[in-house]
Amino acid sequence: MNLNKRVLIVIVSYYPNKSFFDHNLKLEKFNYLIVDNTPNLNSSFVERISQYENVDLSLNGNNLGIAKGFNVGCDFARKNGYQFVVTMDQDSFLNEDIINDLVDFYDHNEDKKSLAVISPRHISNTNRALNNVVYDADGVYEGIATMSSGNLLPLNIWNEIGGFDEKLFIDMVDTDYYIRAIMCGFKVITLRDVEMGHVLGELEERHILGRAVAVLGHNHIRKYYQIRNACYIMAQYGKYNYVAMVFDKFMIKTLLKVILFEKNKLKKMKYMLKGYIDFKRKRYGSI
């Protein structure tokens, strides 16, 4: 079966800009589904999308979150006979070679039925690898060391795991999916030699005690989701020592970076506290 009949590229968009078409829809050999979360999307965008023979558009009509967007895409792909989706957002640079390499790894793996996620290695806009893990001799890392952009997902496993958790809305949505996949006995794989560029917004490098520190500078709303959802993941999966260790460090680092390096400190800390309070009150979904 041709790759373009096996793989659907699912892009979750939110207020797509003028560069969206050249940046995100350049692979003519593959089919796309754009799941748009923009309230009152500009009609000119819809009209231009209709000119692409290989692109379908699903309008949520409001911001329903990236988890909902991915689930809509995966459900569409499964119903239309695809084997895989590649999950994408607007900030990553996908090319044909990446898809070919991910599918080739799946096809030539003797234990392919165990593969829940196959991911490229993400490289930031400052040419910095976005994870620091030790790959095996074949350039493969098994474990949670990736993000959702560029993930090849076998749809039968997506269905078995139960899809993405929509109450998380945004932030940690991918991590929650990876953890549940591993708990179900599946594997999450990152390939060292398959690289994909990803723009991380206001990424800055700062220094403390002679060490370089990556500071993203997410706004107060993102800080809310990060803390709320990190607390949720700790509560759900913290009995696994690896998860507890990683998320303890994440929350401490997030707070310290806000205090030491970021702007709008008080507002961000206020929303981080709100995220924790909403976690305790079991308030999920959109803020």
Short mmCIF file of C-alpha atoms in Angstrom, two decimals, residues 26 28 34 52 68 81 90 127 147 160-161 171 174 191 201 215 232 247-248 253-254 279-280:
data_model
loop_
_atom_site.label_atom_id
_atom_site.label_comp_id
_atom_site.label_asym_id
_atom_site.label_seq_id
_atom_site.Cartn_x
_atom_site.Cartn_y
_atom_site.Cartn_z
CA LYS A 26 3.88 21.40 1.22
CA GLU A 28 1.79 16.85 -2.13
CA ILE A 34 -6.58 20.22 9.50
CA TYR A 52 -6.12 21.76 -2.03
CA LYS A 68 -9.64 17.00 21.19
CA GLY A 81 -8.97 3.37 6.31
CA GLN A 90 1.83 24.79 13.39
CA ASN A 127 19.73 24.27 16.66
CA MET A 147 6.69 15.74 22.12
CA GLU A 160 -6.84 0.49 22.34
CA ILE A 161 -5.24 3.06 24.67
CA ASP A 171 0.24 20.75 27.86
CA ASP A 174 1.31 13.89 24.81
CA LEU A 191 14.94 7.95 16.57
CA GLY A 201 8.43 30.53 20.63
CA VAL A 215 13.90 29.48 29.23
CA TYR A 232 -2.71 15.44 37.57
CA PHE A 247 7.54 15.77 37.37
CA ASP A 248 8.90 16.81 40.75
CA LYS A 253 12.35 24.08 37.56
CA THR A 254 9.25 25.82 36.19
CA PHE A 279 -6.24 20.32 40.20
CA LYS A 280 -7.22 19.85 43.84
#
